[in-house]
Short mmCIF file of C-alpha atoms in Angstrom, two decimals:
data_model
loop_
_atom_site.label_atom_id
_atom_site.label_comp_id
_atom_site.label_asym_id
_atom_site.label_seq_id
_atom_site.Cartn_x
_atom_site.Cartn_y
_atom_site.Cartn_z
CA UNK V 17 2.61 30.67 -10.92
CA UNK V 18 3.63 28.29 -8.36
CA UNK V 19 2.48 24.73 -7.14
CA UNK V 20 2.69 22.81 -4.26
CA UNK V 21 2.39 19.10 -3.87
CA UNK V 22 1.20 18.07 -0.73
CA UNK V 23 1.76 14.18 0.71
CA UNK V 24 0.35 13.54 4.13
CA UNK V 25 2.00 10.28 4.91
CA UNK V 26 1.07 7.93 7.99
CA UNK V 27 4.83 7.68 9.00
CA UNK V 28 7.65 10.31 9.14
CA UNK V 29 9.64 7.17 7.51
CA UNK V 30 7.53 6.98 4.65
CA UNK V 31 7.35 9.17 1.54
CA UNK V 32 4.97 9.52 -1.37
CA UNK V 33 6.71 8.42 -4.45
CA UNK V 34 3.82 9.73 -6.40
CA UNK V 35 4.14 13.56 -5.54
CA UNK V 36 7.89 13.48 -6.75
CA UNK V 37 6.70 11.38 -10.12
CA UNK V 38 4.37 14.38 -10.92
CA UNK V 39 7.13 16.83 -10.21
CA UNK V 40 9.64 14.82 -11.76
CA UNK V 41 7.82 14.41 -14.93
CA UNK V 42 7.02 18.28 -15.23
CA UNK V 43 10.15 19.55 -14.71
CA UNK V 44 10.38 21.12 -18.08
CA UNK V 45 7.35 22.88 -17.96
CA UNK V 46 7.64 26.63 -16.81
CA UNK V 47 5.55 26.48 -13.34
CA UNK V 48 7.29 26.39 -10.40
CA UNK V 49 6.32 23.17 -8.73
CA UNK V 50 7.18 22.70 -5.04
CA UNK V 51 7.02 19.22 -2.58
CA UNK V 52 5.69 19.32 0.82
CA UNK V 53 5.53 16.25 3.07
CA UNK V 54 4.00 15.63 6.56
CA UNK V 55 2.55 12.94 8.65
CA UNK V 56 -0.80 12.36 10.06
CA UNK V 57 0.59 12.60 13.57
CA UNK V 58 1.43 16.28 13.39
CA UNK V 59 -0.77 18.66 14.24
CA UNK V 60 -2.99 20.04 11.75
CA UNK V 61 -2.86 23.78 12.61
CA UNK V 62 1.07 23.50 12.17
CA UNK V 63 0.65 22.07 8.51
CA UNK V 64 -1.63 24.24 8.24
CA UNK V 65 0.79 27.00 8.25
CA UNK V 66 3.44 25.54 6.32
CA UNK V 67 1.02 25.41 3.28
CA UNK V 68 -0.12 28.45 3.94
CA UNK V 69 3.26 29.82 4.09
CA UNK V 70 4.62 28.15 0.30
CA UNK V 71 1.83 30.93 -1.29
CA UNK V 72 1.26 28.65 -4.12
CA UNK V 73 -1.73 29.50 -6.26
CA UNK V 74 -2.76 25.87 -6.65
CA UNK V 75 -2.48 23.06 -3.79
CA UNK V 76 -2.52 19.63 -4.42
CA UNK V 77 -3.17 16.87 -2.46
CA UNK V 78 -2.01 13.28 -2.42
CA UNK V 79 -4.96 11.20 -1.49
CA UNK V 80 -5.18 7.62 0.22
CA UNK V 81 -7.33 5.92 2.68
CA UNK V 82 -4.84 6.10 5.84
CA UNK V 83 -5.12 10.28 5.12
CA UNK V 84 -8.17 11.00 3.55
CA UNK V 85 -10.15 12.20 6.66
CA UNK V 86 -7.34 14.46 7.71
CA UNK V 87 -6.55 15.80 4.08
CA UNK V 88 -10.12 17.04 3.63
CA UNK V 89 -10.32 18.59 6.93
CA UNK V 90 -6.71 20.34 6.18
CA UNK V 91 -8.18 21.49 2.74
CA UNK V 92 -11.34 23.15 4.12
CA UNK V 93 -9.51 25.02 6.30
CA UNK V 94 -6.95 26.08 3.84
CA UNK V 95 -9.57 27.41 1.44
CA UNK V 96 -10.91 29.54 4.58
CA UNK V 97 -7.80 31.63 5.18
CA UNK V 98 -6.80 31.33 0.95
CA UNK V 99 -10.24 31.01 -0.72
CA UNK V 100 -8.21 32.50 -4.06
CA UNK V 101 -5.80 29.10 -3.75
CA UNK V 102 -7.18 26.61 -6.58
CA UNK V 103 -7.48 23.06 -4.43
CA UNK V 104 -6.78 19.79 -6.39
CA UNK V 105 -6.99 16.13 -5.48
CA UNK V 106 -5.71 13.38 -6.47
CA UNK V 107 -4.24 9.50 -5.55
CA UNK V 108 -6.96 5.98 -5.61
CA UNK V 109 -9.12 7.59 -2.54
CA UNK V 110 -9.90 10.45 -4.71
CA UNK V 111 -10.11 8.71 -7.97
CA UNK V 112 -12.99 6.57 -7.78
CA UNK V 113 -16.31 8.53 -7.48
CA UNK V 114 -14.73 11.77 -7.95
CA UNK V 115 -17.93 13.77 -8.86
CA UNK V 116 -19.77 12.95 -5.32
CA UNK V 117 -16.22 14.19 -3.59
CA UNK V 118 -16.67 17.18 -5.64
CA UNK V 119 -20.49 17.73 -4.46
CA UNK V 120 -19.29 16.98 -1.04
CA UNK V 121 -16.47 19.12 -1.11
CA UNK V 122 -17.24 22.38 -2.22
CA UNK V 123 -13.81 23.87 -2.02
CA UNK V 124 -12.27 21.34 -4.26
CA UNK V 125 -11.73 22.60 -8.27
CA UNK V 126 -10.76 19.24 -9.82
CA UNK V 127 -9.85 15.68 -8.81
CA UNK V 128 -7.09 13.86 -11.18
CA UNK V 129 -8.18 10.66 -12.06
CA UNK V 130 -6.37 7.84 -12.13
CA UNK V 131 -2.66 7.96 -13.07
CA UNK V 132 -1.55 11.26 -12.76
CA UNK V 133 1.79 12.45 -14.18
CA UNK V 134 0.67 13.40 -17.83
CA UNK V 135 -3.08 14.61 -16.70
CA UNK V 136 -1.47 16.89 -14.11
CA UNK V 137 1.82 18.25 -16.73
CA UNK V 138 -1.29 19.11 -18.90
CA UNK V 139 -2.72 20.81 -16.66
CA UNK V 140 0.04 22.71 -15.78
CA UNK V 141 0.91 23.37 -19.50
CA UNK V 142 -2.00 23.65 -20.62
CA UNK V 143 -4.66 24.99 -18.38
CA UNK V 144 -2.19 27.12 -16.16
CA UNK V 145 -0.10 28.55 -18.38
CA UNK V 146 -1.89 28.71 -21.91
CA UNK V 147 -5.29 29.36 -20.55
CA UNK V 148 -7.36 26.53 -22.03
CA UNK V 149 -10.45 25.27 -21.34
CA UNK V 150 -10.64 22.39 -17.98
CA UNK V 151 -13.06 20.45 -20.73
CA UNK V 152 -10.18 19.88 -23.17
CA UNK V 153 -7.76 17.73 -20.65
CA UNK V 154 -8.41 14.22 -20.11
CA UNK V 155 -7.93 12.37 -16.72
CA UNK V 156 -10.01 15.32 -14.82
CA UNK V 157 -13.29 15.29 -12.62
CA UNK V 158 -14.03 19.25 -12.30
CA UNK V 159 -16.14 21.85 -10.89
CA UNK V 160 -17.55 24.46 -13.79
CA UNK V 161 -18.47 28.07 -13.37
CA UNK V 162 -22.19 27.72 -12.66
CA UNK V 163 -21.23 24.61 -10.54
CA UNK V 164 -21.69 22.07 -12.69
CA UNK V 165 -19.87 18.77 -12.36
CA UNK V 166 -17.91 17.22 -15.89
CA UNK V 167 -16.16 14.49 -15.53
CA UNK V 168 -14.08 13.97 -18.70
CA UNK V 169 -12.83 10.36 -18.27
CA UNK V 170 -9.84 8.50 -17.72
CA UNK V 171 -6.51 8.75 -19.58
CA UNK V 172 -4.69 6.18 -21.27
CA UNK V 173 -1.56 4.80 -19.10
CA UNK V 174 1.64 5.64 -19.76
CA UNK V 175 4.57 2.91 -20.82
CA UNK V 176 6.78 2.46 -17.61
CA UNK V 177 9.26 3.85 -19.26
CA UNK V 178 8.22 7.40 -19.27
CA UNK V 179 7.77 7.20 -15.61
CA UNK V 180 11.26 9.41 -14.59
CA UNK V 181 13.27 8.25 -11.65
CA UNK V 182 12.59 10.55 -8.72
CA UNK V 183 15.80 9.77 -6.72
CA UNK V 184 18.56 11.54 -8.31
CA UNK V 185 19.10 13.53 -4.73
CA UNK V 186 18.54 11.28 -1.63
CA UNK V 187 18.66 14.71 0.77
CA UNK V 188 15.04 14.45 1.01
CA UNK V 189 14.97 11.09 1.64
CA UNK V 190 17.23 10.56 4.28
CA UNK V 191 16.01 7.89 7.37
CA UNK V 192 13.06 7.27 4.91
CA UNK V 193 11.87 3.70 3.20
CA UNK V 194 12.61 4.58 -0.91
CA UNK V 195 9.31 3.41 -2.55
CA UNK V 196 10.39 2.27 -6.30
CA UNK V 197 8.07 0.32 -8.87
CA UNK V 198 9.09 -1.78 -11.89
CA UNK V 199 5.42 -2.59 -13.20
CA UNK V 200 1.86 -1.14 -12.74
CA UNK V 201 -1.29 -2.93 -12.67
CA UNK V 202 -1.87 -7.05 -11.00
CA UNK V 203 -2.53 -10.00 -13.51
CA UNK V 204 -4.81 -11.19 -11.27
CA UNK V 205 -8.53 -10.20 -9.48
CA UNK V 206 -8.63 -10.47 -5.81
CA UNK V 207 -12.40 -8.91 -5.03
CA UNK V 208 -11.24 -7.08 -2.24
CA UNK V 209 -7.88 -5.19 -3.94
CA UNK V 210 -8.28 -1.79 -6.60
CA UNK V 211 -5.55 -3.20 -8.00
CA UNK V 212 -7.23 -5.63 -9.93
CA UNK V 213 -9.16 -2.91 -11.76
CA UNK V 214 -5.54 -2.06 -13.74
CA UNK V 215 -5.71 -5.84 -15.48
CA UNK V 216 -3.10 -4.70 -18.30
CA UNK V 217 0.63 -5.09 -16.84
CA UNK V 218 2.64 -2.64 -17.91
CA UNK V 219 6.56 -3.05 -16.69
CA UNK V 220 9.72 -0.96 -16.82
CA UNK V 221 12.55 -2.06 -19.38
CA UNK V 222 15.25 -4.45 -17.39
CA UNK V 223 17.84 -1.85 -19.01
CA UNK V 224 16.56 1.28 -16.85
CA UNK V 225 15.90 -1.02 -13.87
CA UNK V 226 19.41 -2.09 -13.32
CA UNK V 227 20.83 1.39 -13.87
CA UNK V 228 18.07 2.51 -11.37
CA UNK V 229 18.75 -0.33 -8.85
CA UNK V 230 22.76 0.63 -9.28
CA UNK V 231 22.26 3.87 -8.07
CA UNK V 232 20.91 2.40 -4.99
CA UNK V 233 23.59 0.08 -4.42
CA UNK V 234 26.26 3.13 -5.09
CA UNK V 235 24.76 4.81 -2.45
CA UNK V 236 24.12 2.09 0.33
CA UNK V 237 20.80 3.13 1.01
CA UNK V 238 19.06 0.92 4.08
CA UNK V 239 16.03 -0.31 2.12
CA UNK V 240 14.23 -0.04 -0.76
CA UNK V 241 10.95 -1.29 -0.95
CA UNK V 242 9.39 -2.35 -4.58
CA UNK V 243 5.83 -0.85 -4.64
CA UNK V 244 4.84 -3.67 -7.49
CA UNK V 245 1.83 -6.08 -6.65
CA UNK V 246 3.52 -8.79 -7.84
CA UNK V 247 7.16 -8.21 -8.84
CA UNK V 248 7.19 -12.07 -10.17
CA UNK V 249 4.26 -12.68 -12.10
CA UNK V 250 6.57 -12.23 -15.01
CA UNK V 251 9.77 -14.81 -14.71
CA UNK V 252 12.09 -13.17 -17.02
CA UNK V 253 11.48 -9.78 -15.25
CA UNK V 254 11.89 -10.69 -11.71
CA UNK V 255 14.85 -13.28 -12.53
CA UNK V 256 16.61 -10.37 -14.16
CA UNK V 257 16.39 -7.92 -11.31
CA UNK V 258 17.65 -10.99 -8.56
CA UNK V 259 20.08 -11.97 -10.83
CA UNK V 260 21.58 -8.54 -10.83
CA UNK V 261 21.09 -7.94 -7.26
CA UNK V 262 23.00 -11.42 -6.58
CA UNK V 263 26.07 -10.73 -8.75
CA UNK V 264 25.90 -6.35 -7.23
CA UNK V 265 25.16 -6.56 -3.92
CA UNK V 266 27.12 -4.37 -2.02
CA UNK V 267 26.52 -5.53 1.47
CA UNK V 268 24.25 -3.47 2.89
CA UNK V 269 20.97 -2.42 1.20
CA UNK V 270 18.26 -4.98 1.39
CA UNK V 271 15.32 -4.72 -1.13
CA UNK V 272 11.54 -5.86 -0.22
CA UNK V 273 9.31 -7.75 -2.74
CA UNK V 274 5.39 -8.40 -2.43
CA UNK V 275 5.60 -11.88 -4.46
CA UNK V 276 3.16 -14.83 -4.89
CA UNK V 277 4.98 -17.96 -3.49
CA UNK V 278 3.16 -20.67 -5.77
CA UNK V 279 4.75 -18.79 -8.58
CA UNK V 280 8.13 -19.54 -7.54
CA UNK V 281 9.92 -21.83 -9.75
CA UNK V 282 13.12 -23.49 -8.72
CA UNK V 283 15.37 -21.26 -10.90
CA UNK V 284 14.07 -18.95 -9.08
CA UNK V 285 14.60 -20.44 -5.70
CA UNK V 286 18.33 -21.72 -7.00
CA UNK V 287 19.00 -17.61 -7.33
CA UNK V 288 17.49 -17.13 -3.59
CA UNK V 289 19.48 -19.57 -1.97
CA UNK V 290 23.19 -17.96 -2.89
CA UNK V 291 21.86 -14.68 -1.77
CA UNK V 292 23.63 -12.47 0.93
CA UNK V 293 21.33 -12.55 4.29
CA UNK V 294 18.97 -9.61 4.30
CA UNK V 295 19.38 -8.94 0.77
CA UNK V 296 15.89 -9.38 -0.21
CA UNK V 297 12.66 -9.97 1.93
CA UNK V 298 9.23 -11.38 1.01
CA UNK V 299 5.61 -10.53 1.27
CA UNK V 300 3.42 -13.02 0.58
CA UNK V 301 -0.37 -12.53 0.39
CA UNK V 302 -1.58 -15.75 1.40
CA UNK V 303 -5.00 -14.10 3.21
CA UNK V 304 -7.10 -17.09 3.59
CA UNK V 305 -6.35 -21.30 3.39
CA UNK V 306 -9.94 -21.97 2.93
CA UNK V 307 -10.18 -23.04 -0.41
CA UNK V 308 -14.10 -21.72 -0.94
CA UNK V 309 -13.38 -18.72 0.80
CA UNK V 310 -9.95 -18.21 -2.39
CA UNK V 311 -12.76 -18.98 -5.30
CA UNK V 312 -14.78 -16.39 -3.72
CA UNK V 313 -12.77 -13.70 -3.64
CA UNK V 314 -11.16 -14.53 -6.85
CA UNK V 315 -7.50 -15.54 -6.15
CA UNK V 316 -5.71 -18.19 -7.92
CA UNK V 317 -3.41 -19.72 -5.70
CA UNK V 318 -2.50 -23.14 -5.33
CA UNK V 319 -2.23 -23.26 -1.54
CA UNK V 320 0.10 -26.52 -1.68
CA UNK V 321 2.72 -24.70 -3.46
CA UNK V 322 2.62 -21.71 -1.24
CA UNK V 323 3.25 -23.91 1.79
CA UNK V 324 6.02 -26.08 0.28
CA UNK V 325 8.20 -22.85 -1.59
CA UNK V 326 7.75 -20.96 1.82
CA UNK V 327 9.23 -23.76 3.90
CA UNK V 328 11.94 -24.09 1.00
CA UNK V 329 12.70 -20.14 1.51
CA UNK V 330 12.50 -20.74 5.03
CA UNK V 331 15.20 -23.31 4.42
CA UNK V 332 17.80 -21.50 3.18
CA UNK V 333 18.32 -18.95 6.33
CA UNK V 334 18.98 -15.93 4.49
CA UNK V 335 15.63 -14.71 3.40
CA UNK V 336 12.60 -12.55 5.99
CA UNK V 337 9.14 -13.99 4.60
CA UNK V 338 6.52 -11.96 5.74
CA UNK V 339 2.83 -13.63 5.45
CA UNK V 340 -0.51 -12.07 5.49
CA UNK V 341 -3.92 -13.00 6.35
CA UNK V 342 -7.07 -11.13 5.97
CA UNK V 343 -9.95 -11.96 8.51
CA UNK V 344 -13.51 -11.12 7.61
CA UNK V 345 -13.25 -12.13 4.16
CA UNK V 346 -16.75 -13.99 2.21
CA UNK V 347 -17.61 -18.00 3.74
CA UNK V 348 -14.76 -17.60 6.80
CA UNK V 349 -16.48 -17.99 9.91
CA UNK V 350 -14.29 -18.09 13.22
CA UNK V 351 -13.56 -22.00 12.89
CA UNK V 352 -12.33 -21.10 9.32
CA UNK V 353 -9.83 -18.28 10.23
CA UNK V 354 -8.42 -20.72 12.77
CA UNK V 355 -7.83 -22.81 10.39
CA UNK V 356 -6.02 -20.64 8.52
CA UNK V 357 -4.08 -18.74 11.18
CA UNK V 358 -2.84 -22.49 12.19
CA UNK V 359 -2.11 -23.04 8.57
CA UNK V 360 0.31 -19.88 8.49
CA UNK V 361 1.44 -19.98 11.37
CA UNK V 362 3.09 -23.55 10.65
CA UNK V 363 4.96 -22.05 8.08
CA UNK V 364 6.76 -19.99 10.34
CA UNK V 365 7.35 -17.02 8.79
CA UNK V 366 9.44 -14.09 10.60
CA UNK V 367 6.13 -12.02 10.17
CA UNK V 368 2.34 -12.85 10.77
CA UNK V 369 0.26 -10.02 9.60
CA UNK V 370 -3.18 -10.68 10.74
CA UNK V 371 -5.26 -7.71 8.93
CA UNK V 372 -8.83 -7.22 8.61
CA UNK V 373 -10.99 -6.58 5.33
CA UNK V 374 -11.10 -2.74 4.22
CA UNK V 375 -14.11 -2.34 1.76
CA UNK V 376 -12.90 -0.37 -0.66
CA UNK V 377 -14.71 1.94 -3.09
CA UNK V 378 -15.07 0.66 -6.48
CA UNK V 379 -13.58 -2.95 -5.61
CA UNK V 380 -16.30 -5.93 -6.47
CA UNK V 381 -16.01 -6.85 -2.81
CA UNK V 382 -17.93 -3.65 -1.87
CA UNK V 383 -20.81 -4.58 -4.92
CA UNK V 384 -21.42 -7.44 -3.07
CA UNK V 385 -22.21 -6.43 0.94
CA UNK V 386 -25.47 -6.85 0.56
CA UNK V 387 -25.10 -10.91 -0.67
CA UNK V 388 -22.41 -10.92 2.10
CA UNK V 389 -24.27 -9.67 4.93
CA UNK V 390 -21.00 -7.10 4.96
CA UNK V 391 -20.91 -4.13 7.18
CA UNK V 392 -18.02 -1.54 6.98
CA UNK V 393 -16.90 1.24 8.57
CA UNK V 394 -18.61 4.54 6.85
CA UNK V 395 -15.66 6.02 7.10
CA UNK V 396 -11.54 5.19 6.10
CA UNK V 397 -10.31 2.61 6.62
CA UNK V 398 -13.54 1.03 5.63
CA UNK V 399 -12.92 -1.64 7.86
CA UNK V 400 -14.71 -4.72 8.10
CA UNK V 401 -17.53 -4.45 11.49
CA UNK V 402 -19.37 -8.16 10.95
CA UNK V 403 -20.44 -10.59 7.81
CA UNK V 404 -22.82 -13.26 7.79
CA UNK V 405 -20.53 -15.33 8.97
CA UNK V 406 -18.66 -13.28 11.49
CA UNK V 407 -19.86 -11.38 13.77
CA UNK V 408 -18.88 -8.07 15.77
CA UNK V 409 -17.97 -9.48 19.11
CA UNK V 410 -16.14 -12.32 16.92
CA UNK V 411 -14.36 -9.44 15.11
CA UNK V 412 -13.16 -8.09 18.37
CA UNK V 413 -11.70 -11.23 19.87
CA UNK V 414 -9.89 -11.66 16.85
CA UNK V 415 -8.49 -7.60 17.32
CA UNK V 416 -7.06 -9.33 20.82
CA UNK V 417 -5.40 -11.95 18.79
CA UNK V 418 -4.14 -9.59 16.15
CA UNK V 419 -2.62 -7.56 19.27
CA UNK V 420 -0.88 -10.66 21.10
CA UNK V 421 0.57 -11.89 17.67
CA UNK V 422 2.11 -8.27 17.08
CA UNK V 423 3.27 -8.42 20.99
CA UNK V 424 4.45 -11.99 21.09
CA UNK V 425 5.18 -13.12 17.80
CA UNK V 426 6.09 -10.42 15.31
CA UNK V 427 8.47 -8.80 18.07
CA UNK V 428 10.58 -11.46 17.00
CA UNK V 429 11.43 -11.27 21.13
CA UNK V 430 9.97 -14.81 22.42
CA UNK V 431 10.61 -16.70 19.38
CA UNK V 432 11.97 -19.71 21.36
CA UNK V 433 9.15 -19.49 23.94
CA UNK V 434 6.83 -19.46 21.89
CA UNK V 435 7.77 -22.14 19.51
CA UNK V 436 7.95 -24.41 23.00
CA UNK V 437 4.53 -23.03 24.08
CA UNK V 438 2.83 -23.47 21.28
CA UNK V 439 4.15 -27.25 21.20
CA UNK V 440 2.40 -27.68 25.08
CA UNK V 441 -1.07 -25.91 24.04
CA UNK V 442 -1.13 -28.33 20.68
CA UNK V 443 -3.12 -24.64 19.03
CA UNK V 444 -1.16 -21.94 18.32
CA UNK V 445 -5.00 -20.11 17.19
CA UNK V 446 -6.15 -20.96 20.88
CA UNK V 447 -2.83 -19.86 22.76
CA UNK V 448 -3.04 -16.71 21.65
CA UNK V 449 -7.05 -16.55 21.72
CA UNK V 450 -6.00 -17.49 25.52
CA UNK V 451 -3.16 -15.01 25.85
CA UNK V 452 -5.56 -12.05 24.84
CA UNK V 453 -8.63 -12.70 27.04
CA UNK V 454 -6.23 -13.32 29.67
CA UNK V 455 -5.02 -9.70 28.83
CA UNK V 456 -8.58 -8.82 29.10
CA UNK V 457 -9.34 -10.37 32.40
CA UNK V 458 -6.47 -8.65 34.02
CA UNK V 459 -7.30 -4.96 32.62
CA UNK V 460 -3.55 -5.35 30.87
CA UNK V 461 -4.65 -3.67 27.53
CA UNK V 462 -3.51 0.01 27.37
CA UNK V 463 -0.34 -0.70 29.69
CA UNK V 464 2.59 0.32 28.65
CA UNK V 465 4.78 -2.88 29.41
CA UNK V 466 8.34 -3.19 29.02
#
């Protein structure tokens, strides 16, 4: 009996730290379980043949909403040329609403739902190897006999600690970002993020941590990136793992946080400020400075803060703050998101993100489109078209914006010129507004400029 694990990622530098959690955690169990990863930008007809080529009995597939379109077109083709090969999904684009997938996808036996590593060494175990019954494991959505649909609800999460550490070998992982998590879930309920479903926060014992975060450091790896919403909403937690970093750091490896500023306490900061350059970087989710616009979609943020510990960060000279906004979001008209941009932008971080809203299945943001006047894309990324207070041609300009900010800003290439420009145009919003429908006017979109 053999499995394969299939991760379609969006990057060849990316990998799917899920997939090697499930095979990580089942490694005792007698089924041989193998890992296949690809990208989104190869063709499909050459996975294809890969999978095809493992003969597994079961595939299953790692599900998000950057691969979901290309994952179910790779699985119906797969069950044409292997209809005996049992199809599983699994990952947050599967998860929620699993039974329509199932009616829509008629080649698809099961769906794990939610977390996945026991649900999926049960079924291995259990199902797969002792022969019982799909309607006697928990975490599954499945397909009966006579086509019936069960969905036998979610599982209980596991302690952190039971989650094994995947990186033991770093041959697979070589030029790749290492994805590593100290918690699960977000203490807080931002209307547009799944996250906030997970309320409990669940974290990893400081103990395992730094004997996890030593083997990095042994091994001078470029980057790891912590996958956890908000490494810091827990002081003693994310002052232990800078503290170690501080008194280990070997140099080299630089480690990337998602953080909330406003949290930031000056112990905290003290710790930040003795810090090796590029030893850690930031990303802060500040997504909107309009303060009706933040009780809307449920943050809790005290914008003030954010401001003064970013320019305190930004201080020291050692530390890459990246900053996100979100445009599109409930009450931000055009004026609003200049506002904001402007707000941001002022705080000069070494990265200006300026995303747009993705709708999400199952988030409270997508409960309420109607109230917002919200229309998404029907299809991933679910991205945001208009609002009542935004509309599609205002949507677009601000794509032109989002372009010359990636071109101009984020390059990190004009930095002086554009701290002198935006001094003469008094509006950094507008001189980039300007920049992009002067690409416009001059048919300079889709060159290739060096």
């Amino acid at each position: 009996m053999k499995v394969l694990l299939v991760a379609v990622n969006a990057k060849y530098i990316h990998s799917n730290l899920a997939v090697y959690d499930l095979k990580a955690y089942t490694e005792n169990i007698p089924v041989e379980v193998e890992l296949a990863e690809y990208t989104i930008n190869q063709q499909q007809e050459e996975i294809l043949r890969d999978i095809y080529e493992h003969k597994a009995d079961v595939v299953a597939f790692s599900c998000y909403i950057w691969n979901i379109t290309y994952v179910k077109a790779l699985a119906e083709e797969l069950h044409k040329i292997a209809p005996q090969v049992q199809i599983w999904f699994g990952g947050p684009e599967a998860s929620y609403d699993a039974k329509q997938l199932l009616r829509e996808l008629s080649y698809v036996e099961l769906v794990i739902v939610g977390e996945g590593e026991e649900t999926f060494a049960q079924l291995l175990q259990k199902h797969l190897l002792d022969g019982e019954r799909l309607e006697n494991i928990v975490g599954i959505c499945y397909r009966e006999n006579t086509g019936e649909i069960c969905d036998n609800g979610i599982r209980e999460y596991l302690p952190m600690d039971k989650i094994p550490f995947v990186y033991h070998n770093l041959d697979r992982f070589a030029h790749k970002i290492l994805y590593y998590e100290t918690s699960r879930g977000c203490p807080f309920r931002c209307s547009y993020c799944l996250s906030s479903i997970d309320k409990k926060v669940r974290f990893r014992s400081l103990s395992l941590v730094t004997r996890e975060l030593q083997f990095f450091l042994d091994r001078k790896v470029p980057q790891v990136k912590f996958v956890d919403r908000t490494v810091n909403c827990k002081k003693s937690h994310s002052m232990a793992i800078w503290q170690y970093l501080l008194e280990h750091d070997n140099g080299i490896t630089n480690f990337h946080f998602e953080i909330s500023s406003d949290l930031l306490d000056d112990d905290e900061l003290a710790l930040m400020k003795q810090m090796r350059p590029g030893l850690i970087q930031l990303e802060i989710g500040v997504q909107t400075t309009n303060l009706v616009v933040v009780k809307e979609i449920r943050r809790t943020m005290d914008l003030d803060k954010v401001a003064h510990r970013v320019a305190q960060v930004n201080a020291f000279g050692n530390i890459h703050q990246h900053l996100d906004l979100i445009a599109g979001l409930p009450y931000e008209d055009i004026e609003s998101f200049h506002r904001s941009f402007n707000d941001v932008y002022k705080m000069e971080p070494e990265q200006l993100q300026l995303g747009f809203l993705k709708v999400l299945k199952g988030s409270y943001m997508e409960e309420m489109k109607q109230k917002y006047g919200l229309l998404s894309q029907s299809k991933p990324p679910y991205e945001v078209l208009r609002t009542n207070w935004l509309s599609y041609e205002e949507v677009i300009r601000l794509k032109g914006v989002e372009e010359m900010v990636e071109v101009y800003y984020n390059s990190g290439q004009f930095r002086r010129t554009m701290k002198y420009l935006v001094q003469e145009w008094g509006d950094a919003f507008d001189l980039y507004d300007r920049l992009a429908a002067f690409y416009e006017e001059e048919g300079l979109n889709g060159v290739s400029h060096n």
